[in-house]
Amino acid sequence: MNAILSGLLLGGFYAAVSIGVAISFGMLDIVNIAHPAFILLGSYAAFIGNTVFGIDPILAAIIAMPLFYLLGMLVYQVYYVAFERRDDQSLRGLSFFFGLLFITEVTLVMIFGVDYRLVQASYIGDKLTLGPLELPFRLLVPFLVSMITVVGLQLFLSRSFLGRAIQAVAQDQLALRLMAANPIRIKRIAFGLSIATAALGGAVLIIIQPVEPSIGREYIGRVFAICVLGGLGSFSGMVIAAVTLGVVETLTATLFGPSWSPAVSFGVLLITLAVRPNGILGR
Amino acid sequence: MASSLTVANVDAGYAAVRVLEDVSLRVDAGETVALLGTNGNGKSTLMKCIMGIVRPSAGSITATIDGTAHELIGLSTEAIVDLGIAFVPEGRRLFPKQSVLENLQLGAYRPKARAELQRNLDFCFETFPRLKERKGQLAGSMSGGEQQMLALARALMSAPRILLIDEPSVGLAPLLVSRTIDKIKELKEGFDLTVLMAEQNFTQAIRIADRGYVIVHGRIAFEGESAEALNNNDLIREFYLGA
Ligand SMILES: Nc1ncnc2c1ncn2[C@@H]1O[C@H](COP(=O)(O)OP(=O)(O)OP(=O)(O)O)[C@@H](O)[C@H]1O
Ligand SMILES: [Mg+2]
């Protein structure tokens, strides 16, 4: 019972690290495999905020978000000028993001070394006990942060003019121009937002576990699996997929041992895609 | 207030292929003008030139919006739409994975149209009750006729002063063609628009057009100052009606 519960909470955390990819890959068709590197950058931003300035890691992430947004806009602009505009984004674009992943990792190693880093916050060791259920704050806080982010972004995307344009931009750029919107600007903003979510994702990551520069790689497969599983372009599908994966992984780890978790998650992915090729809630 | 369009001596093409040669036409305020021609004569290319999608190699295109003149050549497509010129393109170009309502809301992206969203939406739903019934359905799963209505309605959501429509009748059953043409007239009057409509279907287009131009091999071959003038023209008989 507690395993299912912590699986649910873990799933919430997976949603926080996947939401950026749900935007870039799911809505913009940009295969940003460097996203986990930005998540780690977020972890270290939270780490600096926490150890140097003594502030809460989540608060540090919120302060860092505007910078991450600008960084994302810059990365998109470079990607656009160098690859997308020339219409050969797929393979060379992939190598661009792979390079970005590598450079970020190396830079983090040079600055912070390869030691595991962690953050302090009053709530991290505590837990909430509801009858027989135990909710460790270490998992509960990331879950709540994640859900607030998902709901907030979902409202923005469905209710605002800009949000609706972001959802439409990958479908037909000329049509979007005919709505008086500049698709490049729309994509730049959306990519900026996707990287801004990495600041939050990084903060919740370092709350859940100690972090060193190469652990981002562990999340690449998982994050893309969650987005594909949920159905590209659908946030609610993404959350369902993240939670499913969290529960399945935790149960597998409790019943068979942690080394089985990755195999089981990809098993779930393959089976779902065989039944529903567009993902759980894909349009 | 008056909105009109003037195309003067435009040459245009794709890479080495010359498609339009010395094309001139005008759409005066409040008029519906038909651009007539069979397949491959350059109707769509001319519309793309006006919308900034294809850049002419010579000539000028001027739009007067509510009394202010703007040179369109050199402006981006989004800037042209933002002036108040809406375009229903060939193939309709809806957002297939968005709902009918979302497509209409996207139509009102233009800052000037946002404030009027609700009023224009009500008007579109009144004109096309079908769209209201289906507002939650994905645009890509609508029938061809419904998609054509949605494309028209979405263009109107941008609160335009000038409307360009590329072959509204294409792919529709005969009964739907005449109904669509009637709707265009109704919308034109409701929104007080100036309309340029490319059509192959001569008899239908001429029902609502005040005037027309016949384009043959990228040149304006005939300019009819009235529907009757077009009807009685030898060239039309030859090229169009196959008589
Ligand atoms: N993107 C393009 N690249 C090269 N040539 C093109 C392109 N688009 C159109 N053409 C050519 O330009 C000419 C005019 O085409 P256009 O689409 O303007 O004709 P149209 O009058 O709209 O025809 P239809 O009634 O079939 O839509 C044709 O010979 C066509 O092959
Ligand atoms: Mg055409």
Coordinates of C-alpha atoms and ligand atoms in Angstrom, one line a residue:
Chain A
M1 CA 0.0 0.0 0.0
N2 CA 2.7 2.4 1.0
A3 CA 4.7 1.3 -2.1
I4 CA 1.8 2.3 -4.4
L5 CA 1.5 5.6 -2.6
S6 CA 5.2 6.4 -3.0
G7 CA 4.9 5.2 -6.6
L8 CA 2.2 7.8 -7.1
L9 CA 4.3 10.5 -5.6
L10 CA 7.3 9.4 -7.6
G11 CA 5.1 9.6 -10.7
G12 CA 4.3 13.2 -9.8
F13 CA 8.0 13.9 -9.8
Y14 CA 8.5 12.2 -13.2
A15 CA 5.8 14.5 -14.5
A16 CA 7.8 17.5 -13.3
V17 CA 10.9 16.4 -15.2
S18 CA 8.9 15.4 -18.3
I19 CA 6.7 18.4 -18.7
G20 CA 9.4 20.4 -20.5
V21 CA 9.8 17.5 -23.0
A22 CA 6.0 17.3 -23.4
I23 CA 6.3 20.9 -24.7
S24 CA 9.5 20.7 -26.8
F25 CA 9.0 17.2 -28.2
G26 CA 5.3 16.9 -27.9
M27 CA 4.2 20.3 -29.2
L28 CA 7.2 21.8 -31.1
D29 CA 8.6 18.6 -32.7
I30 CA 12.0 19.5 -31.2
V31 CA 13.8 16.4 -30.0
N32 CA 15.5 18.0 -27.1
I33 CA 17.5 15.1 -25.6
A34 CA 19.5 17.7 -23.7
H35 CA 16.5 18.4 -21.4
P36 CA 17.8 16.3 -18.5
A37 CA 21.0 18.4 -18.7
F38 CA 18.9 21.5 -18.1
I39 CA 17.1 19.7 -15.3
L40 CA 20.6 19.1 -13.7
L41 CA 21.4 22.8 -14.3
G42 CA 18.2 23.5 -12.3
S43 CA 19.4 21.1 -9.5
Y44 CA 22.7 23.0 -9.2
A45 CA 20.9 26.3 -9.3
A46 CA 18.8 25.1 -6.3
F47 CA 21.9 23.8 -4.7
I48 CA 23.7 27.2 -5.0
G49 CA 20.6 29.0 -3.8
N50 CA 20.3 26.6 -0.8
T51 CA 24.0 26.3 0.3
V52 CA 25.2 29.8 -0.6
F53 CA 22.2 31.9 0.2
G54 CA 20.4 29.6 2.5
I55 CA 17.0 29.7 0.7
D56 CA 14.6 27.0 0.1
P57 CA 15.4 24.9 -3.1
I58 CA 11.9 25.5 -4.6
L59 CA 12.2 29.2 -4.0
A60 CA 15.7 29.2 -5.6
A61 CA 14.2 27.4 -8.6
I62 CA 11.4 30.0 -8.9
I63 CA 14.0 32.8 -8.8
A64 CA 16.1 31.0 -11.5
M65 CA 13.1 30.5 -13.8
P66 CA 13.3 33.8 -15.7
L67 CA 17.0 33.1 -16.4
F68 CA 16.2 29.6 -17.6
Y69 CA 13.4 31.0 -19.8
L70 CA 15.9 33.4 -21.5
L71 CA 18.5 30.6 -21.8
G72 CA 15.8 28.5 -23.5
M73 CA 14.9 31.3 -26.0
L74 CA 18.6 31.6 -26.8
V75 CA 19.1 27.9 -27.4
Y76 CA 16.0 27.8 -29.6
Q77 CA 17.3 30.8 -31.6
V78 CA 20.7 29.0 -32.2
Y79 CA 18.9 25.8 -33.1
Y80 CA 16.6 27.7 -35.5
V81 CA 19.3 29.6 -37.3
A82 CA 21.7 26.6 -37.5
F83 CA 19.3 23.8 -38.3
E84 CA 15.5 24.3 -38.4
R85 CA 15.6 27.1 -40.9
R86 CA 17.6 24.9 -43.3
D87 CA 15.0 22.2 -43.1
D88 CA 17.4 19.4 -42.1
Q89 CA 16.7 19.5 -38.4
S90 CA 16.1 15.8 -37.7
L91 CA 19.6 14.2 -37.6
R92 CA 21.8 17.2 -37.3
G93 CA 19.5 18.8 -34.8
L94 CA 19.8 15.7 -32.7
S95 CA 23.5 16.0 -32.7
F96 CA 23.2 19.6 -31.6
F97 CA 21.2 18.7 -28.6
F98 CA 23.5 15.7 -27.9
G99 CA 26.4 18.2 -27.9
L100 CA 24.5 20.5 -25.6
L101 CA 24.0 17.6 -23.2
F102 CA 27.7 16.8 -23.2
I103 CA 28.9 20.3 -22.8
T104 CA 26.5 21.0 -19.9
E105 CA 27.6 17.9 -18.2
V106 CA 31.3 18.6 -18.6
T107 CA 30.8 22.2 -17.5
L108 CA 29.0 21.0 -14.4
V109 CA 31.8 18.5 -13.6
M110 CA 34.4 21.3 -13.9
I111 CA 32.5 23.6 -11.6
F112 CA 31.1 21.2 -9.1
G113 CA 33.2 18.0 -9.5
V114 CA 31.7 14.5 -9.5
D115 CA 30.7 14.4 -5.9
Y116 CA 27.0 13.9 -5.0
R117 CA 25.4 17.2 -3.8
L118 CA 22.3 17.6 -1.8
V119 CA 20.1 20.4 -0.4
Q120 CA 18.8 21.1 3.1
A121 CA 15.2 22.1 3.9
S122 CA 13.3 21.7 7.2
Y123 CA 10.7 19.4 5.6
I124 CA 13.0 16.9 3.8
G125 CA 13.3 14.4 6.6
D126 CA 9.7 14.6 7.8
K127 CA 6.7 12.7 6.8
L128 CA 2.9 13.1 7.0
T129 CA 1.2 10.2 8.7
L130 CA -2.5 9.6 7.8
G131 CA -3.6 6.4 9.6
P132 CA -1.7 3.6 8.0
L133 CA -0.4 5.8 5.2
E134 CA 3.0 7.5 5.3
L135 CA 3.7 10.4 3.0
P136 CA 7.3 11.5 3.1
F137 CA 7.6 15.3 2.5
R138 CA 10.7 14.5 0.4
L139 CA 8.2 13.0 -2.2
L140 CA 5.1 15.0 -1.3
V141 CA 6.6 18.4 -2.0
P142 CA 7.9 17.5 -5.5
F143 CA 4.5 15.9 -6.2
L144 CA 2.6 19.1 -5.3
V145 CA 5.1 21.4 -7.1
S146 CA 4.7 19.2 -10.2
M147 CA 0.9 19.2 -10.1
I148 CA 0.7 23.0 -9.7
T149 CA 3.1 23.4 -12.7
V150 CA 1.1 21.0 -14.9
V151 CA -2.2 22.6 -14.1
G152 CA -0.8 26.1 -14.5
L153 CA 0.7 25.3 -17.8
Q154 CA -2.4 23.5 -19.0
L155 CA -4.6 26.5 -18.2
F156 CA -2.1 28.8 -19.9
L157 CA -2.0 26.6 -23.0
S158 CA -5.8 26.2 -23.4
R159 CA -7.0 29.6 -22.2
S160 CA -4.6 32.2 -23.6
F161 CA -4.1 33.2 -27.2
L162 CA -0.4 32.6 -27.0
G163 CA -1.0 29.1 -25.5
R164 CA -3.4 28.1 -28.2
A165 CA -0.8 29.3 -30.8
I166 CA 1.8 27.1 -29.1
Q167 CA -0.4 24.1 -29.4
A168 CA -1.0 24.8 -33.1
V169 CA 2.5 25.8 -34.2
A170 CA 3.7 22.3 -35.1
Q171 CA 0.7 21.5 -37.2
D172 CA 0.9 24.2 -39.8
Q173 CA 3.2 27.2 -39.7
L174 CA 1.7 28.9 -42.8
A175 CA -1.8 28.6 -41.3
L176 CA -0.5 30.2 -38.1
R177 CA 1.0 33.1 -40.1
L178 CA -2.5 33.6 -41.6
M179 CA -3.7 34.0 -38.0
A180 CA -1.2 37.0 -37.7
A181 CA 1.2 35.0 -35.5
N182 CA 4.9 34.6 -36.1
P183 CA 5.6 30.9 -35.7
I184 CA 9.3 31.4 -34.9
R185 CA 8.5 33.8 -32.1
I186 CA 5.8 31.4 -30.8
K187 CA 8.3 28.5 -30.8
R188 CA 11.0 30.6 -29.1
I189 CA 8.6 31.5 -26.3
A190 CA 7.4 27.9 -25.9
F191 CA 10.9 26.5 -25.9
G192 CA 11.9 29.2 -23.3
L193 CA 8.9 27.9 -21.2
S194 CA 10.0 24.3 -21.6
I195 CA 13.5 25.2 -20.2
A196 CA 12.0 27.3 -17.4
T197 CA 10.2 24.2 -16.2
A198 CA 13.6 22.5 -16.0
A199 CA 14.5 24.8 -13.1
L200 CA 11.6 23.5 -11.1
G201 CA 12.3 19.9 -12.3
G202 CA 15.9 20.2 -11.1
A203 CA 14.9 21.6 -7.7
V204 CA 12.5 18.7 -7.1
L205 CA 15.1 16.2 -8.3
I206 CA 17.7 17.4 -5.8
I207 CA 15.1 17.3 -3.0
I208 CA 14.4 13.6 -3.9
Q209 CA 17.9 12.4 -4.3
P210 CA 21.5 13.6 -4.2
V211 CA 22.7 14.8 -7.6
E212 CA 25.9 14.5 -9.6
P213 CA 26.5 15.7 -13.2
S214 CA 25.9 12.5 -15.1
I215 CA 22.7 11.3 -13.5
G216 CA 20.7 13.3 -16.1
R217 CA 21.4 10.4 -18.5
E218 CA 19.3 8.1 -16.5
Y219 CA 16.3 10.2 -17.2
I220 CA 16.6 10.6 -20.9
G221 CA 14.9 7.3 -21.8
R222 CA 12.4 7.6 -19.0
V223 CA 11.3 11.2 -19.9
F224 CA 10.8 10.4 -23.6
A225 CA 9.0 7.2 -22.8
I226 CA 6.6 9.1 -20.6
C227 CA 5.8 11.6 -23.3
V228 CA 5.3 9.0 -26.0
L229 CA 3.3 6.8 -23.6
G230 CA 1.0 9.7 -22.6
G231 CA 0.4 10.8 -26.2
L232 CA 2.4 13.6 -27.7
G233 CA 0.8 17.0 -27.1
S234 CA -1.3 15.9 -24.2
F235 CA -0.4 17.0 -20.7
S236 CA -3.1 14.9 -18.9
G237 CA -1.8 11.8 -20.8
M238 CA 1.7 12.7 -19.8
V239 CA 0.7 12.9 -16.1
I240 CA -1.2 9.5 -16.3
A241 CA 1.9 7.9 -18.0
A242 CA 4.3 9.4 -15.4
V243 CA 2.2 8.2 -12.5
T244 CA 1.7 4.7 -14.1
L245 CA 5.4 4.4 -14.6
G246 CA 6.1 5.6 -11.0
V247 CA 3.8 3.0 -9.5
V248 CA 4.9 0.2 -11.8
E249 CA 8.6 0.9 -11.1
T250 CA 8.1 1.1 -7.3
L251 CA 6.1 -2.1 -7.2
T252 CA 8.7 -3.9 -9.4
A253 CA 11.5 -2.6 -7.1
T254 CA 9.7 -3.8 -4.0
L255 CA 8.7 -7.2 -5.4
F256 CA 11.6 -8.1 -7.6
G257 CA 14.4 -5.7 -6.7
P258 CA 15.4 -2.3 -8.2
S259 CA 17.4 -3.7 -11.2
W260 CA 14.1 -4.8 -12.8
S261 CA 12.5 -1.4 -12.9
P262 CA 13.8 -0.1 -16.2
A263 CA 12.9 -3.3 -18.1
V264 CA 9.4 -3.2 -16.7
S265 CA 8.9 0.5 -17.6
F266 CA 9.9 -0.1 -21.2
G267 CA 7.8 -3.2 -21.2
V268 CA 4.8 -1.0 -20.3
L269 CA 5.7 1.4 -23.0
L270 CA 5.9 -1.2 -25.7
I271 CA 2.6 -2.9 -24.7
T272 CA 0.8 0.4 -24.5
L273 CA 2.0 1.5 -27.9
A274 CA 1.0 -1.8 -29.4
V275 CA -2.5 -1.3 -28.1
R276 CA -2.7 2.5 -28.6
P277 CA -0.1 3.7 -31.1
N278 CA -0.9 7.4 -30.3
G279 CA -0.3 6.9 -26.6
I280 CA -2.9 7.0 -23.8
L281 CA -4.5 10.3 -24.7
G282 CA -2.9 11.1 -28.1
R283 CA -5.1 13.0 -30.5
Chain B
M1 CA -15.0 53.2 -44.0
A2 CA -13.4 52.2 -47.3
S3 CA -11.1 49.3 -47.7
S4 CA -9.8 48.4 -51.2
L5 CA -7.0 46.5 -53.0
T6 CA -4.9 47.4 -56.0
V7 CA -2.5 45.1 -57.8
A8 CA -0.4 46.9 -60.4
N9 CA 1.9 45.4 -63.1
V10 CA 2.9 42.4 -61.0
D11 CA 5.4 39.8 -62.2
A12 CA 6.0 36.7 -60.1
G13 CA 7.0 33.0 -60.2
Y14 CA 8.8 30.2 -58.5
A15 CA 12.6 30.0 -59.0
A16 CA 13.1 30.0 -62.7
V17 CA 9.4 29.5 -63.6
R18 CA 7.6 32.7 -64.5
V19 CA 3.9 32.4 -63.5
L20 CA 2.4 35.9 -63.5
E21 CA 3.2 38.6 -66.1
D22 CA 2.2 42.2 -65.8
V23 CA -1.0 41.4 -63.8
S24 CA -3.1 44.4 -62.7
L25 CA -6.4 44.3 -61.0
R26 CA -8.4 46.3 -58.4
V27 CA -11.0 45.5 -55.8
D28 CA -12.9 48.7 -54.9
A29 CA -14.4 49.2 -51.4
G30 CA -17.3 47.0 -50.7
E31 CA -17.0 45.0 -54.0
T32 CA -16.9 41.3 -54.6
V33 CA -14.5 40.6 -57.4
A34 CA -14.1 37.2 -59.0
L35 CA -10.7 36.0 -60.3
L36 CA -11.6 33.4 -62.9
G37 CA -9.4 30.9 -64.6
T38 CA -8.9 27.2 -65.1
N39 CA -6.2 25.0 -63.5
G40 CA -2.7 26.2 -63.4
N41 CA -3.3 29.7 -64.8
G42 CA -1.9 31.5 -61.7
K43 CA -4.9 32.4 -59.5
S44 CA -3.4 30.9 -56.3
T45 CA 0.0 32.5 -57.1
L46 CA -1.6 35.9 -57.4
M47 CA -3.3 35.4 -54.0
K48 CA -0.1 34.3 -52.5
C49 CA 1.6 37.4 -53.8
I50 CA -1.0 39.6 -52.1
M51 CA -0.6 37.7 -48.8
G52 CA 3.2 37.9 -48.8
I53 CA 3.7 34.2 -49.3
V54 CA 5.3 34.6 -52.8
R55 CA 7.3 37.7 -53.4
P56 CA 6.7 39.4 -56.8
S57 CA 9.7 40.3 -58.9
A58 CA 8.1 43.5 -60.1
G59 CA 5.0 45.7 -59.6
S60 CA 3.2 46.9 -56.6
I61 CA 0.3 45.8 -54.4
T62 CA -1.5 48.4 -52.3
A63 CA -4.2 47.8 -49.7
T64 CA -6.2 50.7 -48.3
I65 CA -7.6 49.7 -44.9
D66 CA -10.2 52.1 -43.5
G67 CA -8.8 54.9 -45.6
T68 CA -5.0 54.3 -44.9
A69 CA -2.9 53.0 -47.8
H70 CA -0.3 50.3 -47.2
E71 CA 2.3 48.9 -49.7
L72 CA 2.1 45.1 -49.1
I73 CA 5.2 43.9 -51.0
G74 CA 8.0 43.3 -48.5
L75 CA 5.6 42.8 -45.5
S76 CA 5.5 39.5 -43.8
T77 CA 2.3 37.4 -44.1
E78 CA 1.5 37.9 -40.4
A79 CA 1.9 41.7 -40.8
I80 CA -0.4 41.7 -43.8
V81 CA -3.1 39.7 -41.8
D82 CA -2.6 42.1 -38.9
L83 CA -3.5 45.0 -41.2
G84 CA -7.0 43.4 -41.6
I85 CA -6.6 41.2 -44.7
A86 CA -7.8 37.6 -44.2
F87 CA -7.1 34.7 -46.5
V88 CA -8.8 31.4 -46.9
P89 CA -6.1 29.4 -48.7
E90 CA -6.2 26.5 -51.1
G91 CA -6.6 23.3 -49.1
R92 CA -8.1 25.3 -46.2
R93 CA -5.1 24.8 -43.9
L94 CA -7.1 24.2 -40.7
F95 CA -5.4 23.0 -37.5
P96 CA -6.5 19.4 -37.8
K97 CA -5.7 18.4 -34.2
Q98 CA -7.4 21.4 -32.6
S99 CA -11.2 21.5 -32.0
V100 CA -13.5 23.7 -34.1
L101 CA -13.7 26.2 -31.3
E102 CA -9.9 26.3 -30.9
N103 CA -9.6 26.9 -34.6
L104 CA -12.0 29.8 -34.3
Q105 CA -10.2 31.2 -31.3
L106 CA -6.9 31.0 -33.1
G107 CA -8.5 33.0 -35.9
A108 CA -8.9 35.9 -33.4
Y109 CA -5.2 35.9 -32.5
R110 CA -4.8 39.3 -34.1
P111 CA -4.8 41.9 -31.2
K112 CA -7.6 43.9 -32.8
A113 CA -9.7 40.8 -33.1
R114 CA -9.3 39.7 -29.5
A115 CA -11.6 42.3 -28.1
E116 CA -14.3 41.3 -30.6
L117 CA -13.9 37.5 -30.1
Q118 CA -17.3 36.8 -28.5
R119 CA -19.3 39.0 -30.9
N120 CA -17.7 37.5 -34.0
L121 CA -18.0 34.0 -32.6
D122 CA -21.7 34.5 -32.0
F123 CA -22.0 35.8 -35.6
C124 CA -20.1 32.8 -37.0
F125 CA -22.2 30.3 -35.0
E126 CA -25.4 32.0 -36.2
T127 CA -24.3 31.9 -39.8
F128 CA -23.0 28.3 -39.5
P129 CA -25.1 26.5 -36.9
R130 CA -23.3 23.3 -37.8
L131 CA -20.1 24.7 -36.4
K132 CA -21.8 25.4 -33.1
E133 CA -23.1 21.9 -32.9
R134 CA -19.6 20.5 -33.6
K135 CA -17.5 23.0 -31.7
G136 CA -15.8 20.3 -29.6
Q137 CA -15.0 18.1 -32.6
L138 CA -11.4 18.0 -34.0
A139 CA -11.2 20.0 -37.2
G140 CA -9.4 17.2 -39.0
S141 CA -12.4 14.9 -38.6
M142 CA -15.0 17.2 -40.1
S143 CA -16.4 16.6 -43.6
G144 CA -15.1 18.6 -46.5
G145 CA -18.0 21.0 -46.6
E146 CA -17.8 21.6 -42.8
Q147 CA -14.1 22.2 -43.1
Q148 CA -14.7 24.8 -45.8
M149 CA -17.2 26.6 -43.5
L150 CA -14.8 26.4 -40.6
A151 CA -12.0 27.9 -42.8
L152 CA -14.3 30.8 -43.8
A153 CA -15.4 31.3 -40.2
R154 CA -11.9 31.2 -38.9
A155 CA -10.8 33.9 -41.4
L156 CA -13.7 36.1 -40.3
M157 CA -12.7 35.7 -36.7
S158 CA -9.7 38.0 -37.4
A159 CA -12.2 40.8 -38.0
P160 CA -10.8 41.6 -41.5
R161 CA -11.7 44.4 -43.8
I162 CA -10.6 42.6 -46.9
L163 CA -11.2 38.9 -47.5
L164 CA -9.4 36.7 -50.0
I165 CA -10.8 33.3 -50.8
D166 CA -9.0 30.7 -53.0
E167 CA -11.5 28.4 -54.7
P168 CA -14.2 28.0 -52.1
S169 CA -16.0 25.5 -54.3
V170 CA -13.2 23.0 -54.7
G171 CA -14.1 19.5 -53.6
L172 CA -17.7 20.2 -52.7
A173 CA -20.8 18.6 -54.1
P174 CA -22.8 20.9 -56.4
L175 CA -25.5 21.7 -53.9
L176 CA -22.9 22.6 -51.3
V177 CA -21.1 24.8 -53.8
S178 CA -24.1 27.1 -54.3
R179 CA -24.8 27.1 -50.5
T180 CA -21.2 28.1 -49.8
I181 CA -21.3 30.9 -52.4
D182 CA -24.5 32.1 -50.8
K183 CA -22.8 32.1 -47.4
I184 CA -19.9 34.2 -48.7
K185 CA -22.4 36.8 -49.8
E186 CA -24.1 36.7 -46.5
L187 CA -20.8 37.1 -44.6
K188 CA -19.6 39.8 -46.9
E189 CA -22.7 41.8 -46.1
G190 CA -22.7 41.0 -42.4
F191 CA -19.1 42.1 -41.9
D192 CA -19.1 44.8 -44.5
L193 CA -16.2 43.3 -46.4
T194 CA -14.3 43.8 -49.6
V195 CA -13.9 40.4 -51.3
L196 CA -11.6 38.9 -53.9
M197 CA -12.5 35.3 -54.7
A198 CA -10.6 33.0 -57.0
E199 CA -12.9 30.4 -58.7
Q200 CA -13.0 27.9 -61.5
N201 CA -16.7 27.6 -61.2
F202 CA -17.7 30.5 -63.4
T203 CA -21.5 30.2 -63.1
Q204 CA -21.4 30.1 -59.3
A205 CA -18.9 32.8 -58.8
I206 CA -20.7 35.2 -61.1
R207 CA -23.9 34.9 -59.0
I208 CA -22.4 37.0 -56.3
A209 CA -19.6 38.9 -58.0
D210 CA -19.9 42.5 -59.0
R211 CA -17.1 42.3 -61.5
G212 CA -14.5 39.8 -62.6
Y213 CA -11.1 39.1 -64.3
V214 CA -10.2 36.2 -66.4
I215 CA -6.6 35.0 -66.0
V216 CA -5.0 32.9 -68.7
H217 CA -1.4 31.7 -68.6
G218 CA -0.6 34.3 -65.9
R219 CA -2.0 37.3 -67.8
I220 CA -5.3 39.1 -67.3
A221 CA -7.0 38.1 -70.6
F222 CA -10.3 39.8 -69.9
E223 CA -11.8 42.3 -67.5
G224 CA -15.5 42.2 -67.1
E225 CA -17.0 45.4 -65.6
S226 CA -20.2 43.6 -64.8
A227 CA -21.5 40.1 -64.4
E228 CA -23.3 40.4 -67.8
A229 CA -20.2 41.5 -69.5
L230 CA -18.5 38.3 -68.3
N231 CA -21.4 36.2 -69.3
N232 CA -21.5 37.5 -72.8
N233 CA -17.8 37.3 -73.5
D234 CA -16.4 35.1 -76.3
L235 CA -13.2 34.4 -74.4
I236 CA -15.1 32.9 -71.5
R237 CA -17.2 30.8 -73.9
E238 CA -14.0 29.5 -75.4
F239 CA -11.8 29.0 -72.3
Y240 CA -14.4 28.3 -69.7
L241 CA -17.6 27.0 -70.8
G242 CA -16.0 24.9 -73.6
A243 CA -18.5 26.2 -76.1
Ligands
LIG1 N1 5.5 26.0 -55.3 C1 5.6 26.0 -56.7 N2 6.7 25.8 -57.3 C2 6.8 25.7 -58.7 N3 5.8 26.0 -59.5 C3 4.6 26.2 -58.9 C4 4.4 26.3 -57.5 N4 3.1 26.6 -57.3 C5 2.5 26.7 -58.5 N5 3.4 26.5 -59.5 C6 3.1 26.6 -60.9 O1 2.6 27.9 -61.2 C7 1.5 27.8 -62.1 C8 0.3 28.5 -61.6 O2 -0.2 27.8 -60.4 P1 -1.3 28.3 -59.5 O3 -1.4 27.4 -58.3 O4 -1.2 29.7 -59.2 O5 -2.6 28.1 -60.4 P2 -4.1 28.1 -60.1 O6 -4.7 29.0 -61.1 O7 -4.4 28.4 -58.7 O8 -4.6 26.6 -60.4 P3 -5.7 25.7 -59.7 O9 -7.0 26.1 -60.2 O10 -5.3 24.3 -60.1 O11 -5.5 25.9 -58.2 C9 1.3 26.3 -62.4 O12 1.9 26.1 -63.6 C10 2.0 25.6 -61.3 O13 2.6 24.4 -61.7
MG2 MG -5.1 27.4 -57.1

